Amino acid sequence: MTPHEIVKPWLNAGVSPVKSEEKFAPSNIALCKYWGKRDKLLNLPINPSLSVSLAHLGTHTCLTPIDHDEDEVWLNGLCLSEDSAFSKRVSLFLDLFRQSKPTHFKVETRNSIPTAAGLASSASGFAALALAVNDSFQLHLDAQQLSVLARLGSGSACRSLFDGFVEWQMGERADGLDSYATPLSETWSGLCIGLVKVDAREKATDSRSGMQRTLETAHLYQSWPIQAAMDIQAIKDAISAHDFEGLGAKAEHNAMSMHATMMASWPPLVYWQPESLMAMQTVWKLRAQGLPVYFTMDAGPNLKLLFERASADDVLAHFPDIEVIHPFGLI
Ligand code: DP6
């Protein structure tokens, strides 16, 4: 199966694309990570994952049909070269919708998060792009189809269609139509995420190639799907019970286990920088002193701290520069 074959039944023959509304999708942080694909073309995962969306932090995207033979991709007010990795991925995604008379687009995309800094901008980017395509081509897709569509751009994008806690069920079908995300009904006012920005520059190895290298070369990877399946259940139980320590411990353990599989790859994949490890040690020290604070990390050097509103002052005393996000608002 190819992405073209998945999208084909959704296309509206004879409808010409129009300028879309500006669409927004939030960034998301995985508490149980997606790491490894069973199908590289369709971004079908080997394990289910669960994330929390970052409210107002994310991507705004608008599509305008233009009379050119190439797309023009603008990121944060700058026109990207056609050779940039991001423009190529965006154009490949738009190719899925171009039929006999191909239309090209000006794609204006604006991130309120540092691009490619391990803060999942590709997730919100492809989710916002899927929403803009749906509007421009008048596809009238439902939430499940939109999630599948966003997944074709970037796996974790399927979770960025929703606010709050979001679960991506891995699915079993070869066409991936049962591999999409749904929001959980639970909320958690007072839950805080603190962004520790160690390095906002683009990473040398993106998640896509990092997870492929891990899958192909890391012997430790074999235990990952089993652990992820157990972690996601424990995280869902902790969310239902509002058990913060259970949630934080499982999320941190899941992230460290993912990083262990990366380090067991060849050549080794180490996203940490000295400051990342220093921040981890501060978290462990604070926990030993009785402060309930945990962290998670994606394929990058930045930490995302997890804590509750009641601990915010103490956390900020040790991490004064963090940006604090309240995914469910304040109590
Ligand atoms: C570590 O969704 O960026 O952030 O499907 O190849 O586009 P592709 O990968 P991507 O991988 C995200 C990996 C992660 C964990 C997660 O968000 O679940």
PDB file of N, CA and C and ligand atoms in Angstrom, residues 28-30 32-35 37 43 49-51 89 118 120 122-123 126 151 153-157 159 168 207-209 211 258 262 297-299, ligand 1:
ATOM      1  N   ASN A  28       2.760  18.265  20.466  1.00  0.00           N
ATOM      2  CA  ASN A  28       2.463  17.297  21.526  1.00  0.00           C
ATOM      3  C   ASN A  28       3.736  16.675  22.064  1.00  0.00           C
ATOM      4  N   ILE A  29       3.660  16.294  23.330  1.00  0.00           N
ATOM      5  CA  ILE A  29       4.791  15.628  23.985  1.00  0.00           C
ATOM      6  C   ILE A  29       4.334  14.216  24.316  1.00  0.00           C
ATOM      7  N   ALA A  30       5.085  13.234  23.856  1.00  0.00           N
ATOM      8  CA  ALA A  30       4.690  11.844  24.139  1.00  0.00           C
ATOM      9  C   ALA A  30       5.106  11.459  25.553  1.00  0.00           C
ATOM     10  N   CYS A  32       4.248   8.209  26.480  1.00  0.00           N
ATOM     11  CA  CYS A  32       4.695   6.870  26.054  1.00  0.00           C
ATOM     12  C   CYS A  32       5.056   7.044  24.581  1.00  0.00           C
ATOM     13  N   LYS A  33       6.305   6.805  24.230  1.00  0.00           N
ATOM     14  CA  LYS A  33       6.833   7.229  22.926  1.00  0.00           C
ATOM     15  C   LYS A  33       6.515   6.274  21.782  1.00  0.00           C
ATOM     16  N   TYR A  34       6.390   6.861  20.621  1.00  0.00           N
ATOM     17  CA  TYR A  34       6.360   6.122  19.342  1.00  0.00           C
ATOM     18  C   TYR A  34       7.815   6.003  18.903  1.00  0.00           C
ATOM     19  N   TRP A  35       8.289   4.776  18.773  1.00  0.00           N
ATOM     20  CA  TRP A  35       9.697   4.616  18.355  1.00  0.00           C
ATOM     21  C   TRP A  35       9.817   3.325  17.563  1.00  0.00           C
ATOM     22  N   LYS A  37       8.972   1.721  13.239  1.00  0.00           N
ATOM     23  CA  LYS A  37       7.831   1.570  12.318  1.00  0.00           C
ATOM     24  C   LYS A  37       7.745   0.148  11.780  1.00  0.00           C
ATOM     25  N   ASN A  43       4.085   5.246   7.773  1.00  0.00           N
ATOM     26  CA  ASN A  43       4.339   5.616   9.171  1.00  0.00           C
ATOM     27  C   ASN A  43       3.456   4.821  10.133  1.00  0.00           C
ATOM     28  N   SER A  49       1.183   4.688  21.359  1.00  0.00           N
ATOM     29  CA  SER A  49       1.807   5.783  22.109  1.00  0.00           C
ATOM     30  C   SER A  49       0.736   6.704  22.685  1.00  0.00           C
ATOM     31  N   LEU A  50       1.160   7.551  23.614  1.00  0.00           N
ATOM     32  CA  LEU A  50       0.211   8.446  24.284  1.00  0.00           C
ATOM     33  C   LEU A  50       0.897   9.781  24.546  1.00  0.00           C
ATOM     34  N   SER A  51       0.194  10.860  24.238  1.00  0.00           N
ATOM     35  CA  SER A  51       0.823  12.171  24.375  1.00  0.00           C
ATOM     36  C   SER A  51      -0.095  13.147  25.082  1.00  0.00           C
ATOM     37  N   ARG A  89       9.531  17.609   2.278  1.00  0.00           N
ATOM     38  CA  ARG A  89       8.513  16.769   2.930  1.00  0.00           C
ATOM     39  C   ARG A  89       7.121  17.352   2.720  1.00  0.00           C
ATOM     40  N   GLY A 118      13.396  19.261  18.975  1.00  0.00           N
ATOM     41  CA  GLY A 118      12.924  18.155  19.801  1.00  0.00           C
ATOM     42  C   GLY A 118      11.599  18.491  20.448  1.00  0.00           C
ATOM     43  N   ALA A 120       8.813  18.571  18.754  1.00  0.00           N
ATOM     44  CA  ALA A 120       7.791  17.993  17.889  1.00  0.00           C
ATOM     45  C   ALA A 120       7.114  18.984  16.958  1.00  0.00           C
ATOM     46  N   SER A 122       7.400  18.911  13.762  1.00  0.00           N
ATOM     47  CA  SER A 122       6.899  18.217  12.570  1.00  0.00           C
ATOM     48  C   SER A 122       5.521  17.642  12.872  1.00  0.00           C
ATOM     49  N   ALA A 123       5.265  17.301  14.126  1.00  0.00           N
ATOM     50  CA  ALA A 123       3.941  16.772  14.489  1.00  0.00           C
ATOM     51  C   ALA A 123       2.871  17.844  14.276  1.00  0.00           C
ATOM     52  N   PHE A 126       2.570  18.853  10.379  1.00  0.00           N
ATOM     53  CA  PHE A 126       1.792  18.017   9.461  1.00  0.00           C
ATOM     54  C   PHE A 126       0.324  17.925   9.875  1.00  0.00           C
ATOM     55  N   ARG A 151      -0.856  11.405   9.877  1.00  0.00           N
ATOM     56  CA  ARG A 151       0.142  10.357  10.127  1.00  0.00           C
ATOM     57  C   ARG A 151       0.985  10.081   8.885  1.00  0.00           C
ATOM     58  N   GLY A 153       2.051  12.201   6.877  1.00  0.00           N
ATOM     59  CA  GLY A 153       3.104  13.228   6.823  1.00  0.00           C
ATOM     60  C   GLY A 153       4.180  12.960   7.864  1.00  0.00           C
ATOM     61  N   SER A 154       3.770  12.669   9.085  1.00  0.00           N
ATOM     62  CA  SER A 154       4.694  12.368  10.172  1.00  0.00           C
ATOM     63  C   SER A 154       3.907  11.587  11.215  1.00  0.00           C
ATOM     64  N   GLY A 155       4.467  10.474  11.680  1.00  0.00           N
ATOM     65  CA  GLY A 155       3.704   9.603  12.572  1.00  0.00           C
ATOM     66  C   GLY A 155       3.078  10.347  13.739  1.00  0.00           C
ATOM     67  N   SER A 156       3.901  11.084  14.483  1.00  0.00           N
ATOM     68  CA  SER A 156       3.399  11.731  15.696  1.00  0.00           C
ATOM     69  C   SER A 156       2.376  12.830  15.389  1.00  0.00           C
ATOM     70  N   ALA A 157       2.264  13.238  14.111  1.00  0.00           N
ATOM     71  CA  ALA A 157       1.284  14.275  13.744  1.00  0.00           C
ATOM     72  C   ALA A 157      -0.148  13.782  13.949  1.00  0.00           C
ATOM     73  N   ARG A 159      -1.366  12.541  16.432  1.00  0.00           N
ATOM     74  CA  ARG A 159      -1.825  12.888  17.787  1.00  0.00           C
ATOM     75  C   ARG A 159      -2.066  14.384  17.932  1.00  0.00           C
ATOM     76  N   TRP A 168      -2.554   7.090  20.479  1.00  0.00           N
ATOM     77  CA  TRP A 168      -2.449   6.606  19.088  1.00  0.00           C
ATOM     78  C   TRP A 168      -2.469   5.093  19.139  1.00  0.00           C
ATOM     79  N   SER A 207      14.280  12.350  13.924  1.00  0.00           N
ATOM     80  CA  SER A 207      13.634  11.186  14.545  1.00  0.00           C
ATOM     81  C   SER A 207      13.457  10.065  13.534  1.00  0.00           C
ATOM     82  N   ARG A 208      13.098  10.465  12.314  1.00  0.00           N
ATOM     83  CA  ARG A 208      12.802   9.462  11.283  1.00  0.00           C
ATOM     84  C   ARG A 208      13.993   8.544  11.064  1.00  0.00           C
ATOM     85  N   SER A 209      15.175   9.124  10.804  1.00  0.00           N
ATOM     86  CA  SER A 209      16.323   8.248  10.549  1.00  0.00           C
ATOM     87  C   SER A 209      16.824   7.632  11.844  1.00  0.00           C
ATOM     88  N   MET A 211      14.997   6.568  14.409  1.00  0.00           N
ATOM     89  CA  MET A 211      14.239   5.367  14.807  1.00  0.00           C
ATOM     90  C   MET A 211      14.530   4.199  13.863  1.00  0.00           C
ATOM     91  N   MET A 258      13.611   4.389  25.852  1.00  0.00           N
ATOM     92  CA  MET A 258      13.758   4.705  24.423  1.00  0.00           C
ATOM     93  C   MET A 258      15.189   5.179  24.141  1.00  0.00           C
ATOM     94  N   MET A 262      18.318   3.809  21.675  1.00  0.00           N
ATOM     95  CA  MET A 262      19.072   4.649  20.726  1.00  0.00           C
ATOM     96  C   MET A 262      20.568   4.474  20.930  1.00  0.00           C
ATOM     97  N   MET A 297      11.865  13.098  27.437  1.00  0.00           N
ATOM     98  CA  MET A 297      12.725  13.670  26.378  1.00  0.00           C
ATOM     99  C   MET A 297      12.414  12.963  25.079  1.00  0.00           C
ATOM    100  N   ASP A 298      12.414  13.710  23.985  1.00  0.00           N
ATOM    101  CA  ASP A 298      12.232  13.072  22.682  1.00  0.00           C
ATOM    102  C   ASP A 298      13.590  12.922  22.008  1.00  0.00           C
ATOM    103  N   ALA A 299      13.603  12.841  20.690  1.00  0.00           N
ATOM    104  CA  ALA A 299      14.871  12.633  19.993  1.00  0.00           C
ATOM    105  C   ALA A 299      15.594  13.975  19.870  1.00  0.00           C
TER     106      ALA A 299
HETATM  107  C1  DP6 B   1      10.772  10.574  19.773  1.00  0.00           C
HETATM  108  O1  DP6 B   1       6.745  11.436  14.285  1.00  0.00           O
HETATM  109  O2  DP6 B   1       8.896  12.734  14.006  1.00  0.00           O
HETATM  110  O3  DP6 B   1       9.190  12.256  19.213  1.00  0.00           O
HETATM  111  O4  DP6 B   1       6.895   9.352  11.673  1.00  0.00           O
HETATM  112  O5  DP6 B   1       9.231   9.520  10.845  1.00  0.00           O
HETATM  113  O6  DP6 B   1       7.836  11.575  10.989  1.00  0.00           O
HETATM  114  P1  DP6 B   1       8.137  10.214  11.580  1.00  0.00           P
HETATM  115  O7  DP6 B   1       8.685  10.417  13.060  1.00  0.00           O
HETATM  116  P2  DP6 B   1       8.226  11.424  14.187  1.00  0.00           P
HETATM  117  O8  DP6 B   1       8.828  10.696  15.487  1.00  0.00           O
HETATM  118  C2  DP6 B   1       8.574  11.146  16.785  1.00  0.00           C
HETATM  119  C3  DP6 B   1       9.398  10.366  17.727  1.00  0.00           C
HETATM  120  C4  DP6 B   1       9.401  10.869  19.155  1.00  0.00           C
HETATM  121  C5  DP6 B   1       8.393  10.139  20.023  1.00  0.00           C
HETATM  122  C6  DP6 B   1       6.945  10.533  19.884  1.00  0.00           C
HETATM  123  O9  DP6 B   1       6.631  11.700  19.570  1.00  0.00           O
HETATM  124  O10 DP6 B   1       6.095   9.661  20.165  1.00  0.00           O
END
